[in-house]
């Protein structure tokens, strides 16, 4: 049997035909054009899925189920509660999609889906419990407990990016202050770097950006820090302090087998992972506390399609 | 069948004979005398359990298993990893106890045990997932997911009191700074009240304590706030802000069916619960987010024995 995975993003949607081992046979992609009525977007989701099936030479009868990763939150009845990038609130996604393809439809948050992909076919395969953190524009998370996705009673669990780590801290896009994603996302690194450059503009980050602080991104900061620039190293150090707090909060809360770092920031690789590992003992309840394995995500962009597809794999 | 529950505290240990519905048939109690060698303490635990069995008229053959709630953390092999009040590190509690009573022995953190009691026989009975917060000298927590206790891979999960909510905040006894229990425990309320009284000593809290700020406890603060004292009301308001952050972090992380407040602070009852409920929408990701039920613990001091006993109830 095969599974369809759809990765619904704010700018593009991608669909893929996937087998039970997470192997992708074919994919198709379409612009989301987020401002359209939701019915049109969902119609195109079905069309993109069918295009991927055609490319893969797989018939509808061979499809077990369809899974969708959304940049938002869905309830257990297949409705999207909210999806900020698309401006969606209470959208009957499952029901609409089943007009075009009569298969079971599973929907979950995109970070949850990526964490599920790592559990089914990536770095956390073979574990019993895992927490996946996607460190990108924001911070998302995916929780697996006893081999099952945990999305909570109302589907709104694993929003770790919106746990508070700094009371009255930096204003978050969600309306609250001091949310973890304001300190642990790529956006946070850029903010910290810009703040540092405003005070001390003579540094390798500014050189790399031709003197334009607006061009700073997370990679610029990591590259400069790796190369030994002291200002960039301070920014990196500041970021690691916050990331360690966030990761320790996961340990203190759930103590899973493994905590996986994904998203754009995780492309810094071992430079990031090793700094985090070295700093962890300072934030644990006591330095020798047994703690989860820390690892980098292994599936990259495929995780969205693979994880969505395997939502249907019981 | 019957179960033995042992509530091991820093000053007293209590044992009880409990049935599968959480009904207590008899209890016995002994001073812990924490400074003794652990072997003596564990010998007395067995003796206290046997005293409770004798009072209940229950023979050893009728006992299914023994459960123990400890003010610390145990691993899955029955060893106590640490237990600060008793000065224990890596103590083979299960093995020692089985020298005296040859029954299966289950050990878990006292807050986890109290949360399990509420799930099995109290306010969260009939739910699928719950997070219990014990707001006392410190803050402990008990997590139930899909009807099972979640203690993590290494037994160190649900230490919510030691998640960070204020980076570089108040020094915690654990060595870190800004831990949640520094802001949400009875100890935190007392600290906040003392700070307020140092600035404005003319208030109902000081009156209630005969002018001695050292006598302030959580009840004094709540009583004065309820009676309309403006200084106490400010302290209460400050506390509620932090408690709301902590509770919202539970929602954003796990979104359980129910979040239960226990421990000494929860004796403030509806005055506390209603203030929390009113404040929650300001801290959720958005104000109408579906959220867990919030409730007060229902079992009081019995929860320690009942929950420990029912650790053995699969």
Coordinates of C-alpha atoms in Angstrom, one line a residue:
Chain A
X1 CA 0.0 0.0 0.0
X2 CA 0.9 3.6 -0.5
X3 CA 0.2 6.8 1.4
X4 CA -0.2 10.4 0.2
X5 CA 1.5 13.1 2.1
X6 CA 0.7 16.8 1.6
X7 CA 2.9 19.5 3.0
X8 CA 0.7 22.6 3.0
X9 CA 2.8 25.8 3.2
X10 CA 2.0 29.5 3.0
X11 CA 3.5 29.8 -0.5
X12 CA 3.7 26.3 -1.9
X13 CA 1.9 23.0 -1.3
X14 CA 3.7 19.7 -2.1
X15 CA 2.3 16.2 -2.3
X16 CA 4.1 12.9 -2.5
X17 CA 3.4 9.2 -2.8
X18 CA 5.2 7.4 0.0
X19 CA 5.4 3.8 1.1
X20 CA 5.3 2.4 4.6
X21 CA 9.0 2.8 5.1
X22 CA 9.0 6.5 4.2
X23 CA 10.3 6.1 0.7
X24 CA 9.0 8.8 -1.7
X25 CA 8.0 7.6 -5.1
X26 CA 7.0 10.8 -6.7
X27 CA 6.1 14.4 -5.8
X28 CA 4.2 17.3 -7.3
X29 CA 4.0 20.9 -6.2
X30 CA 1.6 23.9 -6.7
X31 CA 1.6 27.5 -5.5
X32 CA -0.7 27.9 -2.6
X33 CA -1.9 31.4 -3.4
X34 CA -3.0 31.7 0.1
X35 CA -5.4 34.6 -0.4
X36 CA -7.8 32.5 -2.5
X37 CA -11.0 31.0 -0.9
X38 CA -10.1 27.9 1.0
X39 CA -12.3 25.7 -1.3
X40 CA -10.0 26.5 -4.2
X41 CA -6.9 25.8 -2.2
X42 CA -8.3 22.4 -1.1
X43 CA -9.3 21.6 -4.6
X44 CA -5.7 22.2 -5.7
X45 CA -4.5 20.0 -2.9
X46 CA -6.5 17.1 -4.3
X47 CA -5.2 17.9 -7.8
X48 CA -1.6 18.0 -6.6
X49 CA -2.0 14.7 -4.8
X50 CA -3.4 13.2 -8.0
X51 CA -0.6 14.6 -10.1
X52 CA 1.9 12.9 -7.7
X53 CA 0.0 9.6 -8.0
X54 CA 0.1 9.8 -11.8
X55 CA 3.8 10.5 -11.8
X56 CA 4.3 7.5 -9.4
X57 CA 2.1 5.3 -11.5
X58 CA 0.0 4.6 -8.5
X59 CA -3.8 4.2 -8.7
X60 CA -6.3 5.6 -6.2
X61 CA -7.2 2.0 -5.1
X62 CA -3.6 1.5 -4.0
X63 CA -3.7 4.5 -1.6
X64 CA -4.4 3.8 2.0
X65 CA -4.9 7.3 3.3
X66 CA -4.0 10.9 2.9
X67 CA -2.1 12.9 5.5
X68 CA -1.6 16.7 5.6
X69 CA 0.8 18.8 7.6
X70 CA -0.4 22.3 8.1
X71 CA 1.3 25.4 9.6
X72 CA -1.4 25.6 12.2
X73 CA -3.6 23.5 14.4
X74 CA -6.3 21.0 13.6
X75 CA -8.9 19.3 15.8
X76 CA -9.6 15.6 15.9
X77 CA -12.6 15.9 13.6
X78 CA -10.4 17.1 10.6
X79 CA -11.1 20.8 11.0
X80 CA -8.4 23.4 10.9
X81 CA -8.8 25.4 14.1
X82 CA -6.4 28.1 12.9
X83 CA -3.7 28.5 10.4
X84 CA -2.2 32.0 10.6
X85 CA -0.3 32.1 7.3
X86 CA -3.4 31.1 5.3
X87 CA -5.8 33.2 7.4
X88 CA -7.8 30.1 8.1
X89 CA -10.1 29.7 11.1
X90 CA -12.4 26.7 11.5
X91 CA -12.0 25.3 8.0
X92 CA -13.5 21.8 7.3
X93 CA -10.3 20.5 5.5
X94 CA -11.0 16.8 5.8
X95 CA -14.6 17.1 4.5
X96 CA -13.7 19.3 1.6
X97 CA -10.8 17.1 0.5
X98 CA -12.9 14.0 0.6
X99 CA -15.1 15.5 -2.1
X100 CA -12.2 14.8 -4.4
X101 CA -10.5 11.7 -3.0
X102 CA -12.5 9.3 -0.8
X103 CA -9.8 8.2 1.6
X104 CA -9.2 8.6 5.3
X105 CA -7.7 12.1 5.9
X106 CA -5.3 12.8 8.8
X107 CA -4.2 16.3 9.6
X108 CA -1.6 17.6 12.0
X109 CA 0.7 20.5 12.7
X110 CA 3.7 20.6 10.3
X111 CA 6.2 20.4 13.2
X112 CA 4.4 17.4 14.6
X113 CA 4.4 15.8 11.1
X114 CA 8.2 16.4 10.8
X115 CA 8.8 14.9 14.2
X116 CA 6.6 11.9 13.2
X117 CA 8.7 11.5 10.0
X118 CA 11.9 11.4 12.1
X119 CA 10.3 8.8 14.3
X120 CA 9.0 6.6 11.5
X121 CA 12.0 6.9 9.1
X122 CA 14.7 9.2 10.5
X123 CA 16.9 9.8 13.5
X124 CA 14.4 8.9 16.2
X125 CA 13.4 5.6 14.6
X126 CA 13.3 2.8 17.1
X127 CA 12.8 5.1 20.1
X128 CA 9.7 5.1 22.3
X129 CA 9.4 8.8 22.9
X130 CA 10.8 11.9 21.2
X131 CA 10.4 15.6 21.0
X132 CA 11.2 17.3 17.7
X133 CA 12.0 21.0 17.7
X134 CA 11.9 22.9 14.4
X135 CA 14.0 26.0 14.8
X136 CA 13.0 28.2 11.8
X137 CA 11.1 31.5 11.4
X138 CA 9.3 30.4 14.5
X139 CA 9.7 27.3 16.7
X140 CA 7.4 24.4 16.3
X141 CA 7.5 21.0 18.0
X142 CA 6.3 17.4 17.6
X143 CA 5.8 15.0 20.5
X144 CA 5.8 11.2 20.2
X145 CA 4.9 9.3 23.4
X146 CA 4.8 5.5 23.6
X147 CA 5.1 5.4 19.8
X148 CA 2.1 7.7 19.2
X149 CA 1.8 11.3 18.2
X150 CA 0.7 13.4 21.1
X151 CA -1.4 16.4 19.9
X152 CA -3.4 16.9 23.1
X153 CA -7.0 16.8 23.9
X154 CA -7.9 19.7 21.6
X155 CA -5.1 19.2 19.1
X156 CA -3.2 22.3 20.4
X157 CA -0.4 20.5 22.3
X158 CA 3.3 20.7 21.3
X159 CA 3.1 24.5 20.8
X160 CA 6.4 24.7 22.7
X161 CA 7.3 27.9 20.8
X162 CA 4.6 29.6 22.8
X163 CA 5.6 28.5 26.2
X164 CA 6.9 31.4 28.2
X165 CA 10.6 31.4 29.2
X166 CA 11.0 35.1 29.9
X167 CA 8.1 36.8 31.8
X168 CA 7.4 40.2 30.2
X169 CA 10.0 39.5 27.6
X170 CA 10.1 40.2 23.8
X171 CA 6.7 40.7 22.2
X172 CA 5.6 37.6 20.3
X173 CA 3.5 37.5 17.1
X174 CA 0.9 35.5 19.1
X175 CA 0.1 38.5 21.3
X176 CA 2.0 37.3 24.4
X177 CA 5.4 38.3 25.6
X178 CA 8.5 36.2 26.2
X179 CA 7.5 33.1 24.2
X180 CA 10.3 30.6 23.6
X181 CA 10.2 31.2 19.9
X182 CA 11.2 34.8 20.4
X183 CA 14.5 33.5 21.7
X184 CA 15.1 30.2 20.0
X185 CA 14.1 30.8 16.3
X186 CA 16.2 31.9 13.4
X187 CA 14.3 35.2 13.7
X188 CA 15.6 35.5 17.3
X189 CA 19.2 34.9 16.2
X190 CA 18.8 37.7 13.6
X191 CA 17.4 40.0 16.2
X192 CA 20.2 39.3 18.6
X193 CA 22.8 39.8 15.8
X194 CA 21.2 43.1 14.8
X195 CA 21.2 44.3 18.3
X196 CA 24.9 43.4 18.7
X197 CA 25.8 45.1 15.3
X198 CA 24.0 48.3 16.3
X199 CA 26.4 48.6 19.3
X200 CA 29.6 47.2 17.6
X201 CA 29.2 47.3 13.8
X202 CA 32.9 46.3 13.1
X203 CA 32.5 42.6 12.9
X204 CA 32.5 39.7 10.4
X205 CA 28.7 39.5 10.2
X206 CA 28.5 43.1 8.9
X207 CA 31.4 42.4 6.5
X208 CA 29.6 39.3 5.1
X209 CA 26.6 41.4 4.5
X210 CA 28.4 44.3 2.9
X211 CA 27.6 46.6 5.8
X212 CA 23.9 46.1 5.6
X213 CA 22.6 44.6 8.9
X214 CA 19.2 43.9 7.2
X215 CA 20.9 41.1 5.3
X216 CA 22.0 39.2 8.4
X217 CA 20.6 35.7 8.6
X218 CA 21.2 32.8 10.9
X219 CA 23.9 31.3 8.6
X220 CA 25.8 34.6 8.6
X221 CA 25.9 34.6 12.4
X222 CA 27.0 30.9 12.6
X223 CA 29.7 31.3 9.9
X224 CA 31.1 34.3 11.6
X225 CA 31.0 32.7 15.0
X226 CA 32.7 29.5 13.7
X227 CA 35.4 31.7 12.1
X228 CA 36.1 33.2 15.5
X229 CA 34.6 36.6 15.2
X230 CA 34.1 37.7 18.9
X231 CA 30.9 39.7 18.3
X232 CA 29.3 36.8 16.4
X233 CA 30.5 34.4 19.1
X234 CA 28.7 36.4 21.7
X235 CA 25.5 36.3 19.8
X236 CA 25.9 32.6 19.3
X237 CA 26.6 32.2 23.0
X238 CA 23.5 34.2 23.9
X239 CA 21.4 32.1 21.6
X240 CA 22.8 28.8 23.0
X241 CA 21.8 30.0 26.6
X242 CA 18.2 30.3 25.5
X243 CA 18.2 27.1 23.5
X244 CA 19.6 25.3 26.5
X245 CA 16.8 26.6 28.7
X246 CA 14.2 25.5 26.1
X247 CA 15.7 22.0 25.8
X248 CA 16.0 21.7 29.5
X249 CA 12.4 22.6 29.8
X250 CA 11.6 19.6 27.5
X251 CA 13.8 17.4 29.7
X252 CA 12.1 18.6 32.9
X253 CA 8.7 18.2 31.4
X254 CA 8.8 15.0 29.4
X255 CA 12.2 13.4 29.6
X256 CA 11.9 11.7 26.3
X257 CA 14.3 9.2 24.8
X258 CA 15.5 11.8 22.3
X259 CA 15.2 15.5 21.5
X260 CA 15.7 16.3 17.8
X261 CA 16.7 19.7 16.4
X262 CA 15.3 20.5 12.9
X263 CA 14.5 23.5 10.9
X264 CA 16.8 26.1 9.3
X265 CA 18.9 26.8 12.4
X266 CA 19.8 23.1 12.7
X267 CA 21.7 23.3 9.5
X268 CA 24.5 24.7 11.7
X269 CA 25.0 21.0 12.5
X270 CA 27.5 19.8 15.1
X271 CA 28.7 23.4 15.8
X272 CA 25.2 24.0 17.3
X273 CA 24.7 20.5 18.7
X274 CA 28.0 20.4 20.5
X275 CA 27.6 23.8 22.0
X276 CA 24.2 22.8 23.3
X277 CA 25.5 19.5 24.7
X278 CA 28.3 21.3 26.5
X279 CA 25.9 23.8 28.0
X280 CA 23.2 21.4 29.2
X281 CA 24.7 20.3 32.5
X282 CA 24.5 23.9 33.7
X283 CA 20.8 23.9 33.2
X284 CA 19.8 20.5 34.4
X285 CA 18.4 20.0 37.9
X286 CA 21.7 18.5 38.7
X287 CA 24.7 18.1 36.4
X288 CA 24.7 14.3 36.3
X289 CA 20.9 13.9 35.8
X290 CA 20.3 11.2 33.2
X291 CA 19.1 12.9 30.1
X292 CA 17.7 12.3 26.6
X293 CA 19.9 11.9 23.6
X294 CA 20.3 15.1 21.6
X295 CA 20.4 14.8 17.8
X296 CA 20.0 16.7 14.6
X297 CA 17.1 15.9 12.2
X298 CA 18.1 13.6 9.4
X299 CA 15.3 14.0 6.8
X300 CA 15.5 17.6 5.8
X301 CA 12.7 19.0 3.6
X302 CA 11.3 15.5 2.8
X303 CA 10.1 15.3 6.4
X304 CA 7.0 17.3 5.6
X305 CA 5.7 14.9 2.9
X306 CA 7.0 11.7 4.6
X307 CA 5.6 12.5 8.0
X308 CA 2.2 13.6 6.6
X309 CA 1.9 10.4 4.6
X310 CA 2.7 8.2 7.5
X311 CA 0.1 9.9 9.8
X312 CA -2.1 7.1 8.4
X313 CA 0.3 4.3 9.4
X314 CA -1.0 2.9 12.6
Chain B
X1 CA -7.2 -7.8 46.3
X2 CA -5.6 -5.1 48.3
X3 CA -2.7 -2.8 47.7
X4 CA -0.2 -1.2 50.1
X5 CA 0.6 2.5 49.6
X6 CA 3.5 4.2 51.3
X7 CA 3.9 7.9 51.5
X8 CA 7.5 8.5 52.3
X9 CA 8.1 12.1 53.6
X10 CA 11.1 13.8 55.1
X11 CA 9.6 13.8 58.7
X12 CA 7.0 11.0 58.6
X13 CA 6.2 7.9 56.6
X14 CA 2.6 6.7 56.3
X15 CA 1.4 3.4 55.0
X16 CA -2.1 2.3 54.1
X17 CA -4.1 -0.7 52.9
X18 CA -6.2 0.4 49.9
X19 CA -8.6 -1.4 47.5
X20 CA -8.8 -1.1 43.8
X21 CA -11.3 1.8 44.1
X22 CA -9.0 3.9 46.2
X23 CA -10.8 3.2 49.5
X24 CA -8.4 3.2 52.5
X25 CA -9.0 0.4 55.1
X26 CA -6.3 1.3 57.6
X27 CA -3.2 3.3 58.0
X28 CA -0.1 3.4 60.1
X29 CA 2.6 6.1 60.6
X30 CA 6.2 6.2 61.8
X31 CA 8.7 9.1 62.1
X32 CA 11.2 8.9 59.2
X33 CA 14.2 10.1 61.1
X34 CA 15.8 10.9 57.8
X35 CA 19.4 11.0 59.1
X36 CA 19.5 7.3 59.8
X37 CA 21.1 4.8 57.4
X38 CA 18.7 4.1 54.5
X39 CA 18.5 0.4 55.4
X40 CA 16.9 1.3 58.8
X41 CA 14.4 3.7 57.1
X42 CA 13.4 1.0 54.6
X43 CA 13.1 -1.6 57.4
X44 CA 10.7 0.7 59.1
X45 CA 8.7 1.2 55.9
X46 CA 8.1 -2.5 55.8
X47 CA 7.2 -2.5 59.5
X48 CA 4.7 0.4 59.0
X49 CA 3.2 -1.4 56.0
X50 CA 2.7 -4.5 58.2
X51 CA 1.2 -2.5 61.0
X52 CA -1.4 -1.1 58.5
X53 CA -2.1 -4.6 57.3
X54 CA -2.7 -5.9 60.8
X55 CA -5.0 -3.0 61.6
X56 CA -7.0 -3.7 58.4
X57 CA -7.1 -7.4 59.1
X58 CA -5.5 -8.1 55.8
X59 CA -2.9 -10.9 55.3
X60 CA 0.2 -10.7 53.1
X61 CA -1.3 -13.2 50.7
X62 CA -4.1 -10.7 50.0
X63 CA -1.7 -7.9 48.9
X64 CA -1.2 -7.5 45.2
X65 CA 1.7 -5.0 45.3
X66 CA 3.3 -2.2 47.2
X67 CA 3.6 1.4 45.9
X68 CA 5.8 4.1 47.3
X69 CA 5.6 7.9 46.7
X70 CA 9.0 9.5 47.3
X71 CA 9.9 13.2 47.5
X72 CA 12.4 12.6 44.7
X73 CA 13.1 10.6 41.6
X74 CA 13.3 6.9 41.0
X75 CA 14.4 4.9 37.9
X76 CA 12.5 2.1 36.3
X77 CA 14.6 -0.5 38.1
X78 CA 13.3 0.5 41.6
X79 CA 16.3 2.6 42.6
X80 CA 16.0 6.1 44.0
X81 CA 18.1 8.3 41.9
X82 CA 17.9 11.2 44.3
X83 CA 15.7 12.3 47.2
X84 CA 17.0 15.6 48.5
X85 CA 15.1 15.7 51.9
X86 CA 16.5 12.3 52.8
X87 CA 19.9 12.9 51.4
X88 CA 19.5 9.8 49.2
X89 CA 21.4 9.1 46.0
X90 CA 21.2 5.8 44.1
X91 CA 19.4 3.9 46.9
X92 CA 18.1 0.3 45.9
X93 CA 14.7 0.9 47.6
X94 CA 12.8 -1.9 45.8
X95 CA 15.5 -4.5 46.5
X96 CA 15.8 -3.5 50.2
X97 CA 12.1 -3.5 50.8
X98 CA 11.6 -6.9 49.1
X99 CA 13.8 -8.4 51.9
X100 CA 10.8 -7.9 54.2
X101 CA 7.8 -8.2 51.9
X102 CA 8.0 -10.3 48.7
X103 CA 5.7 -8.3 46.5
X104 CA 6.1 -6.2 43.4
X105 CA 7.3 -2.7 44.4
X106 CA 6.5 0.4 42.4
X107 CA 8.1 3.7 43.1
X108 CA 7.4 7.1 41.8
X109 CA 7.6 10.8 42.7
X110 CA 5.1 12.0 45.3
X111 CA 3.5 14.6 43.0
X112 CA 3.2 11.9 40.3
X113 CA 1.6 9.6 42.8
X114 CA -0.9 12.3 44.0
X115 CA -1.8 13.0 40.3
X116 CA -2.3 9.3 39.8
X117 CA -4.6 9.2 42.8
X118 CA -6.8 12.0 41.4
X119 CA -6.9 10.1 38.1
X120 CA -7.8 6.8 39.7
X121 CA -10.1 8.0 42.4
X122 CA -10.4 11.7 42.4
X123 CA -11.3 14.8 40.3
X124 CA -9.6 13.6 37.1
X125 CA -11.2 10.1 37.1
X126 CA -12.6 9.2 33.7
X127 CA -10.2 11.5 31.8
X128 CA -7.6 10.3 29.3
X129 CA -4.9 12.8 30.1
X130 CA -4.2 15.0 33.1
X131 CA -1.5 17.2 34.6
X132 CA -1.5 17.6 38.4
X133 CA 0.4 20.5 39.9
X134 CA 1.1 20.4 43.6
X135 CA 1.7 23.9 44.8
X136 CA 3.4 23.6 48.2
X137 CA 6.9 24.4 49.6
X138 CA 8.0 23.6 46.0
X139 CA 6.1 22.7 42.9
X140 CA 5.7 19.1 41.8
X141 CA 3.7 17.6 39.0
X142 CA 2.2 14.4 37.9
X143 CA 1.5 13.6 34.2
X144 CA -1.1 11.0 33.0
X145 CA -1.2 10.4 29.2
X146 CA -3.6 7.9 27.6
X147 CA -4.4 6.5 31.0
X148 CA -0.8 5.8 32.0
X149 CA 1.6 7.7 34.3
X150 CA 4.3 9.4 32.2
X151 CA 7.6 9.6 34.2
X152 CA 9.9 9.8 31.2
X153 CA 12.6 7.6 29.8
X154 CA 14.8 8.1 32.9
X155 CA 12.1 8.7 35.5
X156 CA 12.9 12.4 35.6
X157 CA 9.9 13.8 33.7
X158 CA 7.1 16.0 35.2
X159 CA 9.6 18.1 37.1
X160 CA 7.6 21.2 36.0
X161 CA 8.7 23.1 39.0
X162 CA 12.2 23.2 37.5
X163 CA 11.3 24.5 34.1
X164 CA 12.5 28.0 33.6
X165 CA 9.9 30.7 33.3
X166 CA 12.1 33.7 34.1
X167 CA 15.6 33.6 32.6
X168 CA 18.2 34.8 35.2
X169 CA 15.3 35.0 37.7
X170 CA 15.2 34.1 41.4
X171 CA 17.8 31.6 42.6
X172 CA 16.3 28.1 43.0
X173 CA 17.3 25.5 45.5
X174 CA 18.2 23.3 42.5
X175 CA 21.1 25.5 41.6
X176 CA 19.4 27.1 38.6
X177 CA 17.7 30.5 38.4
X178 CA 14.1 31.4 37.5
X179 CA 12.6 28.0 38.0
X180 CA 8.8 27.9 38.0
X181 CA 8.6 26.8 41.6
X182 CA 10.3 30.0 42.7
X183 CA 7.2 31.8 41.4
X184 CA 4.3 29.4 41.9
X185 CA 4.9 27.7 45.2
X186 CA 3.7 28.7 48.7
X187 CA 7.3 29.7 49.3
X188 CA 7.0 32.2 46.4
X189 CA 3.8 33.7 47.7
X190 CA 5.5 34.3 51.1
X191 CA 8.5 35.8 49.4
X192 CA 6.3 38.2 47.3
X193 CA 4.3 39.1 50.5
X194 CA 7.4 39.8 52.5
X195 CA 8.8 42.0 49.7
X196 CA 5.5 43.9 49.6
X197 CA 5.4 44.3 53.4
X198 CA 9.0 45.6 53.4
X199 CA 7.8 48.5 51.2
X200 CA 4.3 49.0 52.7
X201 CA 4.1 47.4 56.2
X202 CA 0.7 48.9 56.9
X203 CA -1.5 46.1 55.7
X204 CA -3.8 43.3 56.8
X205 CA -1.2 40.6 56.4
X206 CA 1.1 42.3 58.9
X207 CA -1.9 42.8 61.2
X208 CA -2.7 39.1 61.1
X209 CA 0.9 38.3 62.0
X210 CA 1.1 40.7 64.8
X211 CA 3.6 42.8 62.9
X212 CA 6.0 40.0 62.3
X213 CA 6.6 39.4 58.6
X214 CA 8.3 36.2 59.3
X215 CA 4.9 34.7 60.3
X216 CA 3.4 35.3 56.9
X217 CA 2.2 32.2 55.2
X218 CA 0.1 31.6 52.0
X219 CA -3.2 31.5 53.9
X220 CA -2.5 34.9 55.6
X221 CA -2.0 36.4 52.1
X222 CA -5.1 34.8 50.6
X223 CA -7.3 35.7 53.6
X224 CA -6.1 39.3 53.5
X225 CA -6.6 39.5 49.7
X226 CA -10.1 38.0 50.0
X227 CA -10.9 40.6 52.7
X228 CA -10.0 43.3 50.3
X229 CA -6.6 44.5 51.6
X230 CA -5.0 46.3 48.6
X231 CA -1.4 45.2 49.3
X232 CA -2.4 41.6 49.7
X233 CA -4.5 41.8 46.6
X234 CA -1.4 43.0 44.7
X235 CA 0.6 40.1 45.9
X236 CA -2.2 37.7 45.0
X237 CA -2.4 39.3 41.5
X238 CA 1.3 39.0 41.0
X239 CA 1.2 35.3 42.0
X240 CA -1.7 34.7 39.7
X241 CA 0.2 36.1 36.7
X242 CA 3.0 33.6 37.3
X243 CA 0.6 30.7 37.9
X244 CA -1.2 31.5 34.7
X245 CA 2.1 31.4 32.8
X246 CA 2.9 28.1 34.4
X247 CA -0.6 26.7 33.5
X248 CA -0.5 28.1 30.0
X249 CA 2.9 26.4 29.5
X250 CA 1.2 23.1 30.4
X251 CA -1.5 23.9 27.9
X252 CA 1.0 24.8 25.1
X253 CA 3.1 21.7 25.9
X254 CA 0.6 18.9 26.5
X255 CA -3.0 20.2 26.2
X256 CA -4.4 17.5 28.6
X257 CA -8.0 16.9 29.3
X258 CA -7.6 18.5 32.8
X259 CA -5.1 20.4 34.8
X260 CA -5.5 19.9 38.6
X261 CA -4.2 22.2 41.3
X262 CA -3.2 20.5 44.6
X263 CA -0.9 21.2 47.5
X264 CA -1.2 23.7 50.3
X265 CA -1.8 26.7 48.0
X266 CA -4.8 25.0 46.4
X267 CA -6.6 25.2 49.8
X268 CA -7.4 28.8 48.7
X269 CA -10.1 27.0 46.7
X270 CA -12.4 28.8 44.2
X271 CA -10.8 32.2 45.1
X272 CA -7.6 30.9 43.5
X273 CA -9.2 28.8 40.7
X274 CA -11.6 31.6 39.5
X275 CA -8.7 34.1 39.4
X276 CA -6.7 31.7 37.3
X277 CA -9.6 31.0 35.0
X278 CA -10.2 34.7 34.4
X279 CA -6.6 35.4 33.7
X280 CA -6.0 32.4 31.3
X281 CA -7.3 34.0 28.1
X282 CA -4.6 36.7 28.4
X283 CA -1.9 34.1 28.2
X284 CA -3.3 31.6 25.7
X285 CA -2.0 31.7 22.1
X286 CA -5.3 33.2 21.3
X287 CA -8.2 34.0 23.7
X288 CA -10.7 31.5 22.4
X289 CA -8.2 28.6 22.1
X290 CA -10.0 25.4 23.3
X291 CA -8.3 24.5 26.6
X292 CA -8.2 21.9 29.3
X293 CA -10.6 21.9 32.3
X294 CA -9.0 23.5 35.4
X295 CA -9.9 22.0 38.7
X296 CA -8.9 21.7 42.4
X297 CA -7.6 18.4 43.8
X298 CA -10.3 16.4 45.6
X299 CA -8.4 13.9 47.7
X300 CA -6.2 16.0 50.0
X301 CA -3.7 14.2 52.2
X302 CA -5.0 10.8 51.3
X303 CA -3.7 11.2 47.7
X304 CA -0.2 10.1 48.8
X305 CA -1.3 6.7 50.1
X306 CA -4.0 6.1 47.6
X307 CA -1.9 7.0 44.6
X308 CA 1.1 5.0 45.8
X309 CA -1.1 2.0 46.4
X310 CA -2.7 2.2 43.0
X311 CA 0.7 2.4 41.2
X312 CA 0.3 -1.4 41.1
X313 CA -3.1 -1.2 39.4
X314 CA -2.6 -1.8 35.7

